[in-house]
Amino acid sequence: MKFRDGMWLTATDKRVEYAEDVYGITPHEDRALKLLCPTRKVFSRGDTLNLGTLSVELEAQFDGVISIEVTHFSGARRRGPDFELYPEGRPEVSPSISKSQDGTTLSSGSLSATVGPDQHAFSIRFHATDNSKELTALLNRSVGLAYSPPTTSPKQVEDMRNFEHYIFTQHELGVGESIHGLGERFGGFNKIGQSIKLWNEDGGTSSDQAYKNIPFYLSSRGYGVFIDTPDRVSLEIGSERCSRLQKSVEGQRLKWYIIYGPSGPKEVLTKYAILTGRAGKLPAWSFGLWLTTSFTTDYDEATVTHFLEGMKARQAPVEVFHFDCFWMRAFHWCDFVFSSEHFPDPKGQIARIKESGLAKKVCVWINPYLGQASPVFQEAVEKGYLVKRLNGDVWQWDLWQTGMGLVDITNPAARDWYADCLRKLFDIGVDSLKTDFGERIPSTDVRWWDDSVDPSRMHNYYAFWYNKLVYEVLQERHGEDQAVLFARAATAGTQRFPLCWGGDCESTPAAMGESIRGGLSIGLSGFTFWSCDIGGFEGNPPPWIYKRWVAFGLLCSHSRLHGSNSYRVPWLIDEADDSETTADPKQSCTAVLSKFVRLKRRLMPYLMAQAEKSRRMGWPLSLRATALEFPDDPTAWFLDRQFFVGDSLLVAPVFTESGDVEFYLPPGQWLNWWTRKATAGPKWVKEKHDFTTLPLYVRGGTILPLGKEDAEGDSFEYDWTDMPEVWMFKLQLDSQAELVDEKGATVGHWRRDEWVPSSGRKNDA
């Protein structure tokens, strides 16, 4: 939202008042500073009358983190819901307040905020406590309030019902600074120049809307900002004033945290994870290949069995099979009952799938809506489990499902009822759940069971409660470290309930690029695990797109074949029937899929160790932006067509049928996975790849544990600790790596040439 018309004029539909003065500074317990900021400069007692003031409170949160809260009318109710901050406890802090000729300084470990000494020149600088680095600042006319439509007299706000009231702040952007994150965004990787609204929408991957709006961004200058509200946030990122980043909310308060990481952006993400939470541990089986029925395809038990048998026979075994929406009857979503016409014996079928080894686990699709054709709709209405309109009617519409209602997740009884529905699925053998939708949450003409919540704040926050409920029920049944969901909607904190995928994309190279940008952005927003629809969701991918996407998708943290109205089993992509093959069988969709499934399976010792490290630290496993590994390389902050898997593997997907690809190798030594040829960076590299390879490089200094190429069995949950293969490339004094087992428990670690087993376990590797 823009409040000005260029530099000189105010927008015609707004009245804007700025914090012009710092009239008073009140310290509180060496932990906080409260600034009283009139909206005009005060030179005499008469200047204190008939004007608004803004309260600006700076508080030391923990080392390297300071919060900033701006308030106009402090008597406004503080309605929920609020983010669950510090889920594992708040760290201790030893703050200090000092005064000097430079002003009044609040320090919180490595980060300080200094309020300028001139009362009439509003200024708050954020900098390293040792003054080694300037991060950003709130300067002249950077904090303010606005009315729309514009008021001409303070008396008009006697009745606020016809006015919108906003709070905004604008912090400085440095020359060359770039901004990243803000959730799973599919547009430009660098957000400078963009206007962004943090409001969950089902808009696909080819729009400026996002399923996962996360109020956190990361700056190339070494700091991050977390905006502490699930409400709609409007950002102008160098797009209203080119030198400033503006965030605004409708209401009387705006609170955000500035997070400093002296060692780099990884430290910023770790501190953000302390604030909002880190991902749960995922089991090894979840890293294997997921295959779905696709969305609107016509399938039954025979179809499912045929596909699973075909995948196994073609050496592309499925770890998880997913039943998408039509496992239930049409118009009955979501009543949790298998269609008897298509699946007469679901419990028996699931048991047969597992006993035959065709898939290790089974997942089914759910959403938080109830179509009125389903018997459970009437039950939910009678018990008061659905969201209502202001007049007492059940809130319904015909978008997606006919007459659908929404489960009122603020009602404890409704949550318990929904959990019981899920438990019945577990009773028949379901292991995992795809928590689809959760973005289309009403924010007007709606009344929640808990009337203390603000409907606008509930819009984004619903995704958190929805996924938390499902995740905790999965943990209850299957074990704390065996819970896996596949979520589409998210907000801050939802990273605690892994995992998520990128939503509906087309079957084009442009859509693959969109998906990669989305994965990079969500990774810089605190999410460790991420997936996408291999081959694209909408449309029918041509064979070359399918194969290029397979190579990319099997190097994401999680890998799923999923489509809309067409199947994604490989032989249906480039073969007319099971007996016809492509001109070169080694380049067929089947062969390419089989090769990359086996590659990922071989990488499991590395992936599991990196997954545990990444989730503990709040880092993305894959897709990890190059800038996280090379923050001092300016080029790294603009790379949106390549990524890291963990610390040590660089991947550059191929977007052309011909196989031509250009990518960047950062400083250091790099080993080509396929040719074993070493090369030195920094430099741009051009290569040409057939469908069985893509640029995959091992970083110098790496100790890379691998599973055996000829390991028996198909499962990703195998014992790779018995004499694993270990690659060591250009080792350095600090080179080290952990070895974990298939349960994620540490077995031991390497330090350069030394193997150190964990206590109580022997290993001769």
mmCIF file of C-alpha atoms in Angstrom, residues 167-346:
data_model
loop_
_atom_site.group_PDB
_atom_site.id
_atom_site.type_symbol
_atom_site.label_atom_id
_atom_site.label_comp_id
_atom_site.label_asym_id
_atom_site.label_seq_id
_atom_site.Cartn_x
_atom_site.Cartn_y
_atom_site.Cartn_z
ATOM 1 C CA ILE A 167 0.520 2.115 10.987
ATOM 2 C CA PHE A 168 3.647 1.984 8.838
ATOM 3 C CA THR A 169 7.424 2.051 9.127
ATOM 4 C CA GLN A 170 10.107 2.564 6.476
ATOM 5 C CA HIS A 171 13.654 1.414 7.073
ATOM 6 C CA GLU A 172 16.550 2.372 4.840
ATOM 7 C CA LEU A 173 17.828 0.169 2.002
ATOM 8 C CA GLY A 174 21.530 0.316 1.258
ATOM 9 C CA VAL A 175 23.026 0.705 -2.208
ATOM 10 C CA GLY A 176 23.086 -2.737 -3.797
ATOM 11 C CA GLU A 177 21.091 -4.328 -0.965
ATOM 12 C CA SER A 178 18.785 -7.194 -1.918
ATOM 13 C CA ILE A 179 15.776 -8.596 -0.029
ATOM 14 C CA HIS A 180 14.676 -12.250 -0.050
ATOM 15 C CA GLY A 181 12.100 -14.566 1.505
ATOM 16 C CA LEU A 182 8.562 -13.511 2.520
ATOM 17 C CA GLY A 183 7.364 -17.044 1.989
ATOM 18 C CA GLU A 184 6.993 -19.183 -1.067
ATOM 19 C CA ARG A 185 7.023 -16.502 -3.762
ATOM 20 C CA PHE A 186 7.316 -17.496 -7.390
ATOM 21 C CA GLY A 187 8.260 -14.142 -8.915
ATOM 22 C CA GLY A 188 11.585 -12.338 -8.734
ATOM 23 C CA PHE A 189 13.984 -13.875 -6.216
ATOM 24 C CA ASN A 190 15.240 -10.427 -5.188
ATOM 25 C CA LYS A 191 12.205 -8.537 -3.908
ATOM 26 C CA ILE A 192 13.575 -5.021 -4.471
ATOM 27 C CA GLY A 193 11.064 -3.037 -6.537
ATOM 28 C CA GLN A 194 8.113 -5.258 -5.647
ATOM 29 C CA SER A 195 4.825 -4.487 -3.904
ATOM 30 C CA ILE A 196 3.825 -7.533 -1.855
ATOM 31 C CA LYS A 197 0.772 -8.342 0.225
ATOM 32 C CA LEU A 198 1.130 -11.096 2.808
ATOM 33 C CA TRP A 199 -2.290 -12.714 2.387
ATOM 34 C CA ASN A 200 -2.657 -16.427 1.671
ATOM 35 C CA GLU A 201 -4.361 -17.157 -1.651
ATOM 36 C CA ASP A 202 -4.823 -20.134 -3.958
ATOM 37 C CA GLY A 203 -3.254 -18.486 -6.996
ATOM 38 C CA GLY A 204 -0.981 -21.158 -8.475
ATOM 39 C CA THR A 205 2.724 -20.643 -9.092
ATOM 40 C CA SER A 206 2.372 -18.229 -12.003
ATOM 41 C CA SER A 207 1.037 -15.188 -10.152
ATOM 42 C CA ASP A 208 2.051 -12.710 -7.486
ATOM 43 C CA GLN A 209 -0.152 -14.535 -4.976
ATOM 44 C CA ALA A 210 1.264 -17.094 -2.583
ATOM 45 C CA TYR A 211 0.000 -20.099 -0.631
ATOM 46 C CA LYS A 212 2.600 -19.497 2.063
ATOM 47 C CA ASN A 213 2.974 -15.873 3.097
ATOM 48 C CA ILE A 214 5.661 -15.645 5.755
ATOM 49 C CA PRO A 215 6.232 -12.245 7.409
ATOM 50 C CA PHE A 216 10.004 -12.654 7.426
ATOM 51 C CA TYR A 217 12.632 -11.396 5.010
ATOM 52 C CA LEU A 218 16.392 -11.679 4.794
ATOM 53 C CA SER A 219 18.704 -8.896 3.662
ATOM 54 C CA SER A 220 22.020 -9.306 1.880
ATOM 55 C CA ARG A 221 23.405 -6.847 4.461
ATOM 56 C CA GLY A 222 23.340 -9.519 7.164
ATOM 57 C CA TYR A 223 20.055 -8.966 8.980
ATOM 58 C CA GLY A 224 16.507 -10.296 8.856
ATOM 59 C CA VAL A 225 13.137 -8.836 9.826
ATOM 60 C CA PHE A 226 10.190 -10.731 11.310
ATOM 61 C CA ILE A 227 6.848 -8.883 11.317
ATOM 62 C CA ASP A 228 4.903 -10.091 14.334
ATOM 63 C CA THR A 229 1.347 -10.283 13.017
ATOM 64 C CA PRO A 230 -0.597 -12.933 11.077
ATOM 65 C CA ASP A 231 -2.784 -10.144 9.676
ATOM 66 C CA ARG A 232 -2.521 -8.747 6.157
ATOM 67 C CA VAL A 233 0.791 -6.930 5.781
ATOM 68 C CA SER A 234 1.497 -4.658 2.834
ATOM 69 C CA LEU A 235 5.116 -4.163 1.788
ATOM 70 C CA GLU A 236 6.601 -1.631 -0.573
ATOM 71 C CA ILE A 237 10.160 -2.861 -1.095
ATOM 72 C CA GLY A 238 11.909 0.047 -2.733
ATOM 73 C CA SER A 239 8.686 0.519 -4.664
ATOM 74 C CA GLU A 240 7.231 3.639 -2.992
ATOM 75 C CA ARG A 241 10.508 5.176 -1.950
ATOM 76 C CA CYS A 242 13.369 3.563 -3.819
ATOM 77 C CA SER A 243 15.692 3.811 -0.824
ATOM 78 C CA ARG A 244 13.277 2.389 1.767
ATOM 79 C CA LEU A 245 11.370 -0.763 2.655
ATOM 80 C CA GLN A 246 7.898 0.042 3.953
ATOM 81 C CA LYS A 247 5.617 -2.307 5.874
ATOM 82 C CA SER A 248 2.104 -1.323 6.901
ATOM 83 C CA VAL A 249 -0.872 -2.894 8.648
ATOM 84 C CA GLU A 250 -4.408 -1.762 9.250
ATOM 85 C CA GLY A 251 -4.792 -1.202 12.967
ATOM 86 C CA GLN A 252 -3.231 0.707 15.832
ATOM 87 C CA ARG A 253 -0.017 -1.301 16.286
ATOM 88 C CA LEU A 254 2.836 -2.682 14.252
ATOM 89 C CA LYS A 255 5.555 -4.828 15.816
ATOM 90 C CA TRP A 256 8.606 -6.290 14.140
ATOM 91 C CA TYR A 257 11.936 -7.794 15.103
ATOM 92 C CA ILE A 258 15.309 -7.034 13.568
ATOM 93 C CA ILE A 259 17.630 -10.045 13.719
ATOM 94 C CA TYR A 260 21.389 -9.727 13.276
ATOM 95 C CA GLY A 261 23.758 -12.574 12.494
ATOM 96 C CA PRO A 262 27.394 -11.444 12.726
ATOM 97 C CA SER A 263 28.591 -14.679 11.121
ATOM 98 C CA GLY A 264 26.163 -14.418 8.202
ATOM 99 C CA PRO A 265 22.642 -15.209 7.039
ATOM 100 C CA LYS A 266 22.704 -18.745 8.427
ATOM 101 C CA GLU A 267 22.925 -17.267 11.922
ATOM 102 C CA VAL A 268 19.979 -14.989 11.135
ATOM 103 C CA LEU A 269 17.871 -18.023 10.153
ATOM 104 C CA THR A 270 18.909 -19.881 13.293
ATOM 105 C CA LYS A 271 17.776 -16.965 15.453
ATOM 106 C CA TYR A 272 14.526 -16.738 13.491
ATOM 107 C CA ALA A 273 14.007 -20.446 14.261
ATOM 108 C CA ILE A 274 14.415 -19.657 17.971
ATOM 109 C CA LEU A 275 11.609 -17.128 17.597
ATOM 110 C CA THR A 276 9.130 -19.156 15.548
ATOM 111 C CA GLY A 277 10.263 -22.784 15.767
ATOM 112 C CA ARG A 278 12.243 -25.381 13.888
ATOM 113 C CA ALA A 279 11.093 -28.327 11.820
ATOM 114 C CA GLY A 280 10.304 -31.678 13.379
ATOM 115 C CA LYS A 281 12.434 -34.674 12.497
ATOM 116 C CA LEU A 282 11.390 -36.639 9.407
ATOM 117 C CA PRO A 283 11.832 -40.387 8.905
ATOM 118 C CA ALA A 284 14.067 -41.806 6.176
ATOM 119 C CA TRP A 285 11.157 -43.284 4.217
ATOM 120 C CA SER A 286 9.741 -39.802 3.581
ATOM 121 C CA PHE A 287 12.790 -38.924 1.435
ATOM 122 C CA GLY A 288 11.946 -41.656 -1.085
ATOM 123 C CA LEU A 289 9.749 -41.380 -4.166
ATOM 124 C CA TRP A 290 6.094 -40.455 -3.673
ATOM 125 C CA LEU A 291 3.621 -41.377 -6.421
ATOM 126 C CA THR A 292 0.046 -40.106 -6.547
ATOM 127 C CA THR A 293 -3.100 -41.055 -8.394
ATOM 128 C CA SER A 294 -3.154 -37.503 -9.769
ATOM 129 C CA PHE A 295 -6.198 -35.303 -9.207
ATOM 130 C CA THR A 296 -9.119 -35.820 -11.625
ATOM 131 C CA THR A 297 -7.903 -39.021 -13.239
ATOM 132 C CA ASP A 298 -10.153 -42.096 -13.215
ATOM 133 C CA TYR A 299 -8.614 -44.638 -10.858
ATOM 134 C CA ASP A 300 -9.550 -47.565 -8.666
ATOM 135 C CA GLU A 301 -7.780 -50.388 -6.843
ATOM 136 C CA ALA A 302 -6.752 -52.080 -10.100
ATOM 137 C CA THR A 303 -5.237 -48.832 -11.410
ATOM 138 C CA VAL A 304 -3.262 -48.286 -8.241
ATOM 139 C CA THR A 305 -1.926 -51.837 -8.189
ATOM 140 C CA HIS A 306 -0.980 -51.682 -11.877
ATOM 141 C CA PHE A 307 0.968 -48.456 -11.397
ATOM 142 C CA LEU A 308 2.829 -49.706 -8.328
ATOM 143 C CA GLU A 309 3.744 -52.995 -9.979
ATOM 144 C CA GLY A 310 4.920 -51.114 -13.056
ATOM 145 C CA MET A 311 7.103 -48.788 -11.013
ATOM 146 C CA LYS A 312 8.736 -51.629 -9.135
ATOM 147 C CA ALA A 313 9.364 -53.621 -12.319
ATOM 148 C CA ARG A 314 11.028 -50.579 -13.879
ATOM 149 C CA GLN A 315 13.415 -50.068 -10.930
ATOM 150 C CA ALA A 316 11.686 -46.888 -9.781
ATOM 151 C CA PRO A 317 10.172 -48.223 -6.555
ATOM 152 C CA VAL A 318 7.626 -46.126 -4.693
ATOM 153 C CA GLU A 319 8.190 -45.357 -1.028
ATOM 154 C CA VAL A 320 4.839 -43.610 -0.462
ATOM 155 C CA PHE A 321 1.655 -43.975 -2.496
ATOM 156 C CA HIS A 322 -0.794 -41.101 -2.290
ATOM 157 C CA PHE A 323 -4.549 -41.232 -2.949
ATOM 158 C CA ASP A 324 -5.650 -37.796 -4.133
ATOM 159 C CA CYS A 325 -9.103 -36.221 -3.736
ATOM 160 C CA PHE A 326 -11.280 -38.814 -5.471
ATOM 161 C CA TRP A 327 -10.507 -41.563 -2.984
ATOM 162 C CA MET A 328 -13.723 -40.091 -1.573
ATOM 163 C CA ARG A 329 -17.000 -39.763 -3.435
ATOM 164 C CA ALA A 330 -17.614 -36.631 -5.493
ATOM 165 C CA PHE A 331 -19.443 -33.883 -3.547
ATOM 166 C CA HIS A 332 -18.479 -35.627 -0.290
ATOM 167 C CA TRP A 333 -15.227 -33.854 0.490
ATOM 168 C CA CYS A 334 -14.178 -34.159 3.144
ATOM 169 C CA ASP A 335 -16.091 -37.006 4.819
ATOM 170 C CA PHE A 336 -13.076 -39.326 5.279
ATOM 171 C CA VAL A 337 -14.832 -42.326 3.671
ATOM 172 C CA PHE A 338 -13.295 -44.273 0.769
ATOM 173 C CA SER A 339 -15.529 -44.544 -2.299
ATOM 174 C CA SER A 340 -16.980 -48.049 -2.049
ATOM 175 C CA GLU A 341 -17.452 -48.144 -5.821
ATOM 176 C CA HIS A 342 -13.743 -47.693 -6.483
ATOM 177 C CA PHE A 343 -12.270 -49.101 -3.273
ATOM 178 C CA PRO A 344 -14.541 -51.777 -1.798
ATOM 179 C CA ASP A 345 -11.893 -52.917 0.706
ATOM 180 C CA PRO A 346 -9.604 -49.984 1.538
#
